[in-house]
Tab-separated table of N, CA and C and ligand atoms in Angstrom:
chain	number	residue	atom	x	y	z
A	25	MET	N	16.292	-2.597	1.902
A	25	MET	CA	15.256	-1.583	1.717
A	25	MET	C	15.865	-0.193	1.525
A	26	LYS	N	16.866	0.122	2.324
A	26	LYS	CA	17.495	1.445	2.275
A	26	LYS	C	17.994	1.804	0.867
A	27	SER	N	18.465	0.796	0.127
A	27	SER	CA	19.028	1.067	-1.186
A	27	SER	C	17.959	1.483	-2.177
A	28	LEU	N	16.689	1.259	-1.828
A	28	LEU	CA	15.589	1.649	-2.712
A	28	LEU	C	15.211	3.116	-2.528
A	29	LYS	N	15.792	3.763	-1.537
A	29	LYS	CA	15.411	5.138	-1.233
A	29	LYS	C	15.564	6.025	-2.462
A	30	GLY	N	14.561	6.869	-2.685
A	30	GLY	CA	14.567	7.707	-3.878
A	30	GLY	C	13.708	7.097	-4.967
A	31	ASN	N	13.425	5.794	-4.832
A	31	ASN	CA	12.581	5.080	-5.779
A	31	ASN	C	11.147	5.068	-5.230
A	32	LYS	N	10.184	5.172	-6.123
A	32	LYS	CA	8.788	5.152	-5.681
A	32	LYS	C	8.454	3.877	-4.902
A	33	LEU	N	9.118	2.774	-5.269
A	33	LEU	CA	8.850	1.505	-4.598
A	33	LEU	C	9.119	1.599	-3.098
A	34	TYR	N	10.116	2.401	-2.728
A	34	TYR	CA	10.450	2.557	-1.318
A	34	TYR	C	9.267	3.163	-0.572
A	35	SER	N	8.703	4.226	-1.152
A	35	SER	CA	7.551	4.877	-0.531
A	35	SER	C	6.351	3.937	-0.490
A	36	ILE	N	6.159	3.170	-1.583
A	36	ILE	CA	5.004	2.274	-1.676
A	36	ILE	C	5.087	1.159	-0.628
A	37	PHE	N	6.257	0.553	-0.483
A	37	PHE	CA	6.367	-0.569	0.451
A	37	PHE	C	6.476	-0.133	1.911
A	38	THR	N	6.991	1.069	2.152
A	38	THR	CA	7.172	1.477	3.545
A	38	THR	C	6.091	2.451	4.006
A	39	GLY	N	5.307	3.011	3.072
A	39	GLY	CA	4.268	3.965	3.456
A	39	GLY	C	4.824	5.295	3.903
A	40	THR	N	6.017	5.609	3.425
A	40	THR	CA	6.622	6.880	3.800
A	40	THR	C	6.165	7.988	2.858
A	41	CYS	N	6.391	9.231	3.265
A	41	CYS	CA	6.052	10.412	2.475
A	41	CYS	C	6.588	10.245	1.047
A	42	PRO	N	5.751	10.463	0.018
A	42	PRO	CA	6.190	10.245	-1.366
A	42	PRO	C	7.230	11.258	-1.845
A	43	VAL	N	7.331	12.396	-1.148
A	43	VAL	CA	8.241	13.443	-1.600
A	43	VAL	C	9.626	13.317	-0.964
A	44	CYS	N	9.680	13.193	0.360
A	44	CYS	CA	11.004	13.137	1.001
A	44	CYS	C	11.349	11.730	1.505
A	45	GLN	N	10.341	10.861	1.602
A	45	GLN	CA	10.543	9.483	2.071
A	45	GLN	C	11.248	9.418	3.417
A	46	GLU	N	11.040	10.441	4.245
A	46	GLU	CA	11.693	10.469	5.549
A	46	GLU	C	10.832	9.880	6.652
A	47	GLU	N	9.509	10.003	6.507
A	47	GLU	CA	8.695	9.474	7.597
A	47	GLU	C	7.373	8.913	7.117
A	48	SER	N	6.744	8.113	7.966
A	48	SER	CA	5.511	7.424	7.603
A	48	SER	C	4.356	8.401	7.422
A	49	MET	N	3.511	8.126	6.424
A	49	MET	CA	2.298	8.921	6.225
A	49	MET	C	1.251	8.543	7.247
A	50	TYR	N	1.461	7.380	7.877
A	50	TYR	CA	0.444	6.843	8.779
A	50	TYR	C	0.799	7.084	10.236
A	51	LYS	N	-0.237	7.324	11.039
A	51	LYS	CA	-0.002	7.542	12.462
A	51	LYS	C	0.488	6.266	13.109
A	52	ASP	N	0.039	5.124	12.590
A	52	ASP	CA	0.506	3.837	13.082
A	52	ASP	C	1.016	3.040	11.882
A	53	PRO	N	2.332	2.895	11.749
A	53	PRO	CA	2.884	2.224	10.551
A	53	PRO	C	2.446	0.771	10.408
A	54	ASN	N	1.971	0.130	11.481
A	54	ASN	CA	1.550	-1.270	11.389
A	54	ASN	C	0.106	-1.365	10.881
A	55	PRO	N	-0.091	-1.884	9.633
A	55	PRO	CA	-1.449	-1.939	9.070
A	55	PRO	C	-2.372	-2.893	9.805
A	56	TYR	N	-1.800	-3.796	10.641
A	56	TYR	CA	-2.638	-4.767	11.339
A	56	TYR	C	-3.262	-4.223	12.619
A	57	HIS	N	-2.969	-2.985	12.940
A	57	HIS	CA	-3.737	-2.308	13.987
A	57	HIS	C	-4.940	-1.694	13.273
A	58	ILE	N	-5.932	-2.569	13.013
A	58	ILE	CA	-7.044	-2.255	12.112
A	58	ILE	C	-7.756	-0.940	12.431
A	59	SER	N	-7.935	-0.639	13.705
A	59	SER	CA	-8.695	0.564	14.048
A	59	SER	C	-7.979	1.828	13.573
A	60	ARG	N	-6.668	1.722	13.319
A	60	ARG	CA	-5.918	2.898	12.880
A	60	ARG	C	-5.462	2.762	11.425
A	61	LEU	N	-6.095	1.814	10.718
A	61	LEU	CA	-5.697	1.520	9.336
A	61	LEU	C	-5.706	2.760	8.445
A	62	PHE	N	-6.739	3.590	8.606
A	62	PHE	CA	-6.891	4.754	7.727
A	62	PHE	C	-6.377	6.050	8.356
A	63	ASP	N	-5.788	5.940	9.560
A	63	ASP	CA	-5.301	7.134	10.255
A	63	ASP	C	-4.023	7.660	9.627
A	64	MET	N	-4.160	8.778	8.919
A	64	MET	CA	-2.973	9.342	8.272
A	64	MET	C	-2.683	10.722	8.822
A	65	HIS	N	-1.409	11.101	8.735
A	65	HIS	CA	-1.046	12.466	9.076
A	65	HIS	C	-1.585	13.376	7.981
A	66	GLU	N	-1.910	14.588	8.356
A	66	GLU	CA	-2.405	15.586	7.403
A	66	GLU	C	-1.261	15.994	6.456
A	67	ARG	N	-0.127	16.281	7.035
A	67	ARG	CA	1.041	16.689	6.284
A	67	ARG	C	2.271	15.949	6.763
A	68	CYS	N	3.296	15.987	5.901
A	68	CYS	CA	4.586	15.449	6.295
A	68	CYS	C	5.247	16.480	7.186
A	69	SER	N	5.702	16.072	8.382
A	69	SER	CA	6.304	17.054	9.288
A	69	SER	C	7.724	17.400	8.862
A	70	ASN	N	8.282	16.623	7.943
A	70	ASN	CA	9.635	16.933	7.455
A	70	ASN	C	9.609	17.919	6.299
A	71	CYS	N	8.783	17.660	5.258
A	71	CYS	CA	8.809	18.524	4.074
A	71	CYS	C	7.507	19.293	3.874
A	72	GLY	N	6.492	19.030	4.697
A	72	GLY	CA	5.254	19.802	4.620
A	72	GLY	C	4.290	19.390	3.527
A	73	THR	N	4.561	18.298	2.828
A	73	THR	CA	3.656	17.831	1.776
A	73	THR	C	2.295	17.474	2.366
A	74	LYS	N	1.230	18.000	1.740
A	74	LYS	CA	-0.128	17.673	2.176
A	74	LYS	C	-0.550	16.454	1.368
A	75	TYR	N	-0.746	15.318	2.057
A	75	TYR	CA	-1.015	14.060	1.357
A	75	TYR	C	-2.364	14.047	0.652
A	76	LYS	N	-3.358	14.594	1.344
A	76	LYS	CA	-4.711	14.572	0.814
A	76	LYS	C	-4.905	15.823	-0.031
A	77	MET	N	-4.754	15.707	-1.340
A	77	MET	CA	-4.801	16.884	-2.206
A	77	MET	C	-6.191	17.506	-2.233
A	78	GLU	N	-7.225	16.693	-2.110
A	78	GLU	CA	-8.605	17.181	-2.077
A	78	GLU	C	-9.386	16.257	-1.148
A	79	PRO	N	-10.580	16.680	-0.703
A	79	PRO	CA	-11.287	15.919	0.336
A	79	PRO	C	-11.451	14.420	0.068
A	80	SER	N	-11.851	14.043	-1.142
A	80	SER	CA	-12.073	12.612	-1.381
A	80	SER	C	-10.906	11.989	-2.136
A	81	PHE	N	-9.718	12.576	-1.935
A	81	PHE	CA	-8.544	12.150	-2.690
A	81	PHE	C	-8.307	10.644	-2.669
A	82	PHE	N	-8.407	10.019	-1.488
A	82	PHE	CA	-8.061	8.608	-1.386
A	82	PHE	C	-9.163	7.667	-1.872
A	83	PHE	N	-10.272	8.244	-2.320
A	83	PHE	CA	-11.325	7.451	-2.924
A	83	PHE	C	-10.762	6.707	-4.139
A	84	GLY	N	-9.924	7.383	-4.888
A	84	GLY	CA	-9.333	6.799	-6.094
A	84	GLY	C	-8.453	5.593	-5.811
A	85	ALA	N	-7.972	5.500	-4.562
A	85	ALA	CA	-7.114	4.370	-4.199
A	85	ALA	C	-7.881	3.056	-4.306
A	86	MET	N	-9.211	3.149	-4.259
A	86	MET	CA	-10.056	1.963	-4.391
A	86	MET	C	-9.802	1.247	-5.719
A	87	TYR	N	-9.636	2.032	-6.779
A	87	TYR	CA	-9.378	1.423	-8.089
A	87	TYR	C	-8.043	0.688	-8.078
A	88	VAL	N	-7.066	1.300	-7.402
A	88	VAL	CA	-5.754	0.663	-7.307
A	88	VAL	C	-5.873	-0.632	-6.522
A	89	SER	N	-6.734	-0.638	-5.493
A	89	SER	CA	-6.838	-1.829	-4.646
A	89	SER	C	-7.391	-3.033	-5.419
A	90	TYR	N	-8.184	-2.789	-6.462
A	90	TYR	CA	-8.623	-3.918	-7.299
A	90	TYR	C	-7.401	-4.586	-7.931
A	91	ALA	N	-6.544	-3.760	-8.510
A	91	ALA	CA	-5.350	-4.283	-9.173
A	91	ALA	C	-4.440	-4.994	-8.180
A	92	VAL	N	-4.241	-4.381	-7.008
A	92	VAL	CA	-3.374	-4.983	-6.001
A	92	VAL	C	-4.001	-6.282	-5.497
A	93	GLY	N	-5.324	-6.275	-5.304
A	93	GLY	CA	-6.035	-7.474	-4.861
A	93	GLY	C	-5.883	-8.612	-5.854
A	94	ILE	N	-6.009	-8.274	-7.138
A	94	ILE	CA	-5.863	-9.295	-8.189
A	94	ILE	C	-4.438	-9.852	-8.189
A	95	ALA	N	-3.467	-8.980	-7.948
A	95	ALA	CA	-2.076	-9.439	-7.895
A	95	ALA	C	-1.888	-10.451	-6.759
A	96	PHE	N	-2.465	-10.151	-5.582
A	96	PHE	CA	-2.368	-11.084	-4.448
A	96	PHE	C	-3.113	-12.382	-4.763
A	97	ALA	N	-4.299	-12.266	-5.368
A	97	ALA	CA	-5.091	-13.453	-5.693
A	97	ALA	C	-4.346	-14.328	-6.697
A	98	THR	N	-3.715	-13.694	-7.679
A	98	THR	CA	-2.956	-14.443	-8.681
A	98	THR	C	-1.788	-15.182	-8.020
A	99	ALA	N	-1.100	-14.485	-7.122
A	99	ALA	CA	0.014	-15.116	-6.416
A	99	ALA	C	-0.482	-16.309	-5.608
A	100	ALA	N	-1.620	-16.132	-4.915
A	100	ALA	CA	-2.185	-17.229	-4.115
A	100	ALA	C	-2.574	-18.393	-5.013
A	101	PHE	N	-3.128	-18.079	-6.184
A	101	PHE	CA	-3.519	-19.125	-7.128
A	101	PHE	C	-2.303	-19.908	-7.613
A	102	VAL	N	-1.283	-19.182	-8.039
A	102	VAL	CA	-0.077	-19.841	-8.556
A	102	VAL	C	0.548	-20.742	-7.497
A	103	ILE	N	0.636	-20.224	-6.250
A	103	ILE	CA	1.266	-20.996	-5.172
A	103	ILE	C	0.432	-22.232	-4.817
A	104	SER	N	-0.908	-22.064	-4.667
A	104	SER	CA	-1.721	-23.212	-4.250
A	104	SER	C	-1.935	-24.220	-5.372
A	105	TRP	N	-2.176	-23.724	-6.564
A	105	TRP	CA	-2.538	-24.601	-7.692
A	105	TRP	C	-1.317	-25.232	-8.343
A	106	TRP	N	-0.323	-24.403	-8.659
A	106	TRP	CA	0.842	-24.893	-9.393
A	106	TRP	C	1.923	-25.467	-8.503
A	107	ILE	N	2.133	-24.854	-7.325
A	107	ILE	CA	3.233	-25.317	-6.480
A	107	ILE	C	2.756	-26.390	-5.503
A	108	PHE	N	1.657	-26.133	-4.759
A	108	PHE	CA	1.180	-27.130	-3.793
A	108	PHE	C	0.191	-28.128	-4.403
A	109	LYS	N	-0.219	-27.896	-5.649
A	109	LYS	CA	-1.129	-28.793	-6.365
A	109	LYS	C	-2.401	-29.111	-5.564
A	110	LEU	N	-2.974	-28.076	-4.967
A	110	LEU	CA	-4.213	-28.240	-4.202
A	110	LEU	C	-5.384	-28.432	-5.161
A	111	SER	N	-6.495	-28.917	-4.606
A	111	SER	CA	-7.706	-29.081	-5.409
A	111	SER	C	-8.277	-27.700	-5.741
A	112	LEU	N	-9.230	-27.669	-6.664
A	112	LEU	CA	-9.818	-26.399	-7.058
A	112	LEU	C	-10.465	-25.694	-5.869
A	113	LEU	N	-11.183	-26.469	-5.037
A	113	LEU	CA	-11.854	-25.874	-3.877
A	113	LEU	C	-10.838	-25.317	-2.882
A	114	SER	N	-9.791	-26.096	-2.584
A	114	SER	CA	-8.768	-25.634	-1.647
A	114	SER	C	-8.060	-24.398	-2.186
A	115	THR	N	-7.833	-24.378	-3.505
A	115	THR	CA	-7.191	-23.223	-4.123
A	115	THR	C	-8.073	-21.992	-3.941
A	116	PHE	N	-9.372	-22.182	-4.153
A	116	PHE	CA	-10.312	-21.082	-3.998
A	116	PHE	C	-10.297	-20.559	-2.565
A	117	ILE	N	-10.313	-21.496	-1.593
A	117	ILE	CA	-10.279	-21.101	-0.179
A	117	ILE	C	-8.970	-20.363	0.130
A	118	ALA	N	-7.865	-20.859	-0.435
A	118	ALA	CA	-6.560	-20.224	-0.204
A	118	ALA	C	-6.561	-18.788	-0.727
A	119	ILE	N	-7.201	-18.570	-1.877
A	119	ILE	CA	-7.262	-17.223	-2.457
A	119	ILE	C	-8.070	-16.298	-1.552
A	120	VAL	N	-9.229	-16.785	-1.091
A	120	VAL	CA	-10.086	-15.970	-0.223
A	120	VAL	C	-9.352	-15.634	1.081
A	121	LEU	N	-8.707	-16.646	1.681
A	121	LEU	CA	-7.965	-16.417	2.925
A	121	LEU	C	-6.829	-15.418	2.720
A	122	THR	N	-6.129	-15.558	1.592
A	122	THR	CA	-5.031	-14.638	1.302
A	122	THR	C	-5.539	-13.200	1.244
A	123	LEU	N	-6.673	-13.014	0.564
A	123	LEU	CA	-7.216	-11.664	0.434
A	123	LEU	C	-7.637	-11.105	1.791
A	124	ILE	N	-8.201	-11.977	2.651
A	124	ILE	CA	-8.634	-11.511	3.971
A	124	ILE	C	-7.411	-11.162	4.827
A	125	VAL	N	-6.434	-12.074	4.835
A	125	VAL	CA	-5.259	-11.872	5.681
A	125	VAL	C	-4.459	-10.636	5.251
A	126	PHE	N	-4.361	-10.434	3.927
A	126	PHE	CA	-3.541	-9.322	3.441
A	126	PHE	C	-4.328	-8.040	3.199
A	127	LEU	N	-5.627	-8.052	3.535
A	127	LEU	CA	-6.437	-6.866	3.261
A	127	LEU	C	-5.829	-5.557	3.791
A	128	PRO	N	-5.366	-5.530	5.065
A	128	PRO	CA	-4.776	-4.276	5.548
A	128	PRO	C	-3.579	-3.834	4.708
A	129	VAL	N	-2.767	-4.807	4.284
A	129	VAL	CA	-1.597	-4.480	3.460
A	129	VAL	C	-2.052	-3.973	2.088
A	130	ILE	N	-3.082	-4.632	1.530
A	130	ILE	CA	-3.607	-4.226	0.225
A	130	ILE	C	-4.139	-2.788	0.297
A	131	VAL	N	-4.866	-2.500	1.375
A	131	VAL	CA	-5.412	-1.147	1.553
A	131	VAL	C	-4.286	-0.103	1.614
A	132	ARG	N	-3.265	-0.409	2.424
A	132	ARG	CA	-2.167	0.551	2.588
A	132	ARG	C	-1.366	0.707	1.292
A	133	TRP	N	-1.019	-0.404	0.660
A	133	TRP	CA	-0.223	-0.323	-0.568
A	133	TRP	C	-0.989	0.433	-1.647
A	134	SER	N	-2.314	0.232	-1.707
A	134	SER	CA	-3.122	0.924	-2.702
A	134	SER	C	-3.046	2.434	-2.490
A	135	ARG	N	-3.150	2.842	-1.238
A	135	ARG	CA	-3.035	4.273	-0.937
A	135	ARG	C	-1.641	4.780	-1.287
A	136	ASN	N	-0.633	3.980	-0.955
A	136	ASN	CA	0.743	4.399	-1.227
A	136	ASN	C	0.985	4.536	-2.730
A	137	ILE	N	0.448	3.571	-3.505
A	137	ILE	CA	0.614	3.626	-4.963
A	137	ILE	C	-0.133	4.842	-5.507
A	138	TRP	N	-1.341	5.027	-5.008
A	138	TRP	CA	-2.174	6.148	-5.465
A	138	TRP	C	-1.468	7.488	-5.214
A	139	VAL	N	-0.981	7.680	-4.011
A	139	VAL	CA	-0.354	8.951	-3.658
A	139	VAL	C	0.922	9.157	-4.484
A	140	ASN	N	1.577	8.050	-4.841
A	140	ASN	CA	2.802	8.156	-5.639
A	140	ASN	C	2.541	8.472	-7.114
A	141	PHE	N	1.275	8.352	-7.538
A	141	PHE	CA	0.922	8.798	-8.894
A	141	PHE	C	1.009	10.323	-8.988
A	142	PHE	N	0.761	10.982	-7.849
A	142	PHE	CA	0.611	12.440	-7.861
A	142	PHE	C	1.823	13.188	-7.326
A	143	PHE	N	2.669	12.496	-6.582
A	143	PHE	CA	3.851	13.150	-6.029
A	143	PHE	C	5.103	12.431	-6.509
A	144	SER	N	6.173	13.179	-6.615
A	144	SER	CA	7.448	12.581	-6.989
A	144	SER	C	8.476	12.821	-5.900
A	145	TYR	N	9.432	11.938	-5.845
A	145	TYR	CA	10.506	12.068	-4.863
A	145	TYR	C	11.349	13.302	-5.178
A	146	ASP	N	11.661	14.032	-4.141
A	146	ASP	CA	12.511	15.217	-4.298
A	146	ASP	C	13.652	15.113	-3.296
A	147	GLY	N	14.812	14.719	-3.805
A	147	GLY	CA	15.977	14.484	-2.939
A	147	GLY	C	16.382	15.699	-2.113
A	148	LYS	N	16.074	16.903	-2.630
A	148	LYS	CA	16.442	18.111	-1.904
A	148	LYS	C	15.666	18.262	-0.593
A	149	LYS	N	14.480	17.606	-0.574
A	149	LYS	CA	13.650	17.726	0.630
A	149	LYS	C	13.942	16.618	1.638
A	150	ALA	N	14.753	15.657	1.230
A	150	ALA	CA	15.131	14.593	2.144
A	150	ALA	C	16.198	15.129	3.095
A	151	LYS	N	16.357	14.459	4.222
A	151	LYS	CA	17.320	14.924	5.215
A	151	LYS	C	18.760	14.705	4.732
A	152	GLY	N	18.910	13.839	3.746
A	152	GLY	CA	20.235	13.623	3.170
A	152	GLY	C	20.987	12.517	3.801
B	15	ZN	ZN1	7.942	14.511	3.387
Protein backbone atom coordinates (compact mmCIF):
# COMPACT_ATOMS: atom_id res chain seq x y z
CA MET A 1 0.00 0.00 0.00
CA LYS A 2 2.78 2.43 0.94
CA SER A 3 4.21 2.30 -2.58
CA LEU A 4 0.94 3.75 -3.90
CA LYS A 5 1.43 6.94 -1.91
CA GLY A 6 1.09 10.00 -4.12
CA ASN A 7 -1.36 8.11 -6.33
CA LYS A 8 -5.07 8.88 -6.11
CA LEU A 9 -5.70 5.17 -5.59
CA TYR A 10 -3.93 5.38 -2.24
CA SER A 11 -6.33 8.06 -1.03
CA ILE A 12 -9.33 6.19 -2.47
CA PHE A 13 -8.53 2.85 -0.83
CA THR A 14 -7.35 4.21 2.51
CA GLY A 15 -9.73 7.19 2.88
CA THR A 16 -6.86 9.52 3.58
CA CYS A 17 -6.75 13.25 2.82
CA PRO A 18 -6.65 13.65 -1.01
CA VAL A 19 -4.02 16.41 -0.82
CA CYS A 20 -1.37 15.19 1.62
CA GLN A 21 -2.52 11.57 2.15
CA GLU A 22 -1.20 11.78 5.70
CA GLU A 23 -4.33 11.06 7.66
CA SER A 24 -7.85 9.67 7.46
CA MET A 25 -10.72 11.94 6.41
CA TYR A 26 -12.93 9.88 8.68
CA LYS A 27 -13.23 10.08 12.44
CA ASP A 28 -13.44 6.30 12.48
CA PRO A 29 -11.41 4.67 9.67
CA ASN A 30 -13.39 1.41 10.01
CA PRO A 31 -16.46 1.68 7.71
CA TYR A 32 -18.17 -1.19 9.56
CA HIS A 33 -18.78 1.00 12.58
CA ILE A 34 -22.01 1.96 10.84
CA SER A 35 -23.10 4.71 13.22
CA ARG A 36 -19.92 6.63 12.33
CA LEU A 37 -19.97 5.79 8.62
CA PHE A 38 -20.53 9.40 7.55
CA ASP A 39 -18.51 11.02 10.35
CA MET A 40 -15.81 13.03 8.66
CA HIS A 41 -13.32 15.58 9.86
CA GLU A 42 -14.06 19.11 8.72
CA ARG A 43 -10.47 19.71 7.67
CA CYS A 44 -7.23 17.83 7.39
CA SER A 45 -5.23 18.61 10.54
CA ASN A 46 -1.99 18.15 8.61
CA CYS A 47 -2.50 20.36 5.53
CA GLY A 48 -5.74 22.19 6.37
CA THR A 49 -7.69 21.01 3.31
CA LYS A 50 -11.43 21.51 3.80
CA TYR A 51 -12.99 18.29 2.47
CA LYS A 52 -16.52 19.57 2.12
CA MET A 53 -16.17 22.29 -0.51
CA GLU A 54 -19.85 23.28 -0.23
CA PRO A 55 -22.72 22.19 2.05
CA SER A 56 -24.12 19.39 -0.12
CA PHE A 57 -20.75 18.48 -1.59
CA PHE A 58 -20.95 14.75 -0.85
CA PHE A 59 -24.37 14.48 -2.44
CA GLY A 60 -22.55 13.95 -5.73
CA ALA A 61 -20.83 10.89 -4.29
CA MET A 62 -24.18 9.14 -4.75
CA TYR A 63 -23.62 9.05 -8.51
CA VAL A 64 -20.20 7.51 -7.96
CA SER A 65 -21.74 4.89 -5.67
CA TYR A 66 -23.89 3.61 -8.55
CA ALA A 67 -20.75 2.92 -10.55
CA VAL A 68 -18.94 1.39 -7.58
CA GLY A 69 -22.03 -0.70 -6.75
CA ILE A 70 -22.21 -1.99 -10.32
CA ALA A 71 -18.52 -2.89 -10.16
CA PHE A 72 -19.12 -4.96 -6.99
CA ALA A 73 -22.24 -6.55 -8.50
CA THR A 74 -20.34 -7.46 -11.66
CA ALA A 75 -17.55 -9.02 -9.61
CA ALA A 76 -20.11 -11.01 -7.59
CA PHE A 77 -21.78 -12.13 -10.81
CA VAL A 78 -18.54 -13.26 -12.43
CA ILE A 79 -17.44 -15.15 -9.30
CA SER A 80 -20.79 -16.88 -8.63
CA TRP A 81 -21.86 -17.55 -12.22
CA TRP A 82 -18.60 -18.20 -14.04
CA ILE A 83 -16.33 -19.51 -11.30
CA PHE A 84 -18.69 -21.29 -8.85
CA LYS A 85 -21.27 -22.08 -11.58
CA LEU A 86 -24.20 -21.29 -9.26
CA SER A 87 -27.79 -21.27 -10.48
CA LEU A 88 -29.35 -18.02 -11.64
CA LEU A 89 -31.25 -17.61 -8.36
CA SER A 90 -28.17 -18.30 -6.21
CA THR A 91 -26.16 -15.88 -8.35
CA PHE A 92 -28.82 -13.23 -7.81
CA ILE A 93 -28.79 -13.84 -4.04
CA ALA A 94 -24.97 -13.68 -4.04
CA ILE A 95 -25.09 -10.30 -5.80
CA VAL A 96 -27.62 -8.89 -3.32
CA LEU A 97 -25.62 -10.20 -0.34
CA THR A 98 -22.40 -8.78 -1.76
CA LEU A 99 -23.98 -5.35 -2.11
CA ILE A 100 -25.34 -5.48 1.45
CA VAL A 101 -22.10 -6.73 2.99
CA PHE A 102 -19.93 -4.23 1.10
CA LEU A 103 -22.30 -1.28 1.38
CA PRO A 104 -20.18 0.57 3.98
CA VAL A 105 -17.09 0.10 1.79
CA ILE A 106 -19.02 1.21 -1.31
CA VAL A 107 -20.21 4.34 0.52
CA ARG A 108 -16.70 5.22 1.70
CA TRP A 109 -14.96 4.48 -1.61
CA SER A 110 -17.57 6.57 -3.45
CA ARG A 111 -16.84 9.53 -1.20
CA ASN A 112 -13.11 8.99 -1.58
CA ILE A 113 -13.39 8.83 -5.39
CA TRP A 114 -15.64 11.88 -5.42
CA VAL A 115 -13.32 13.98 -3.27
CA ASN A 116 -10.37 12.92 -5.44
CA PHE A 117 -12.10 14.39 -8.51
CA PHE A 118 -11.71 17.82 -6.93
CA PHE A 119 -8.39 17.62 -5.11
CA SER A 120 -4.97 16.54 -6.25
CA TYR A 121 -2.07 15.14 -4.32
CA ASP A 122 0.50 17.73 -3.35
CA GLY A 123 3.77 16.16 -2.22
CA LYS A 124 4.92 19.44 -0.66
CA LYS A 125 2.10 19.20 1.87
CA ALA A 126 2.96 15.65 2.85
CA LYS A 127 5.17 15.09 5.87
CA GLY A 128 7.79 13.59 3.57
ZN1 LIG B 1 -4.11 16.74 4.28
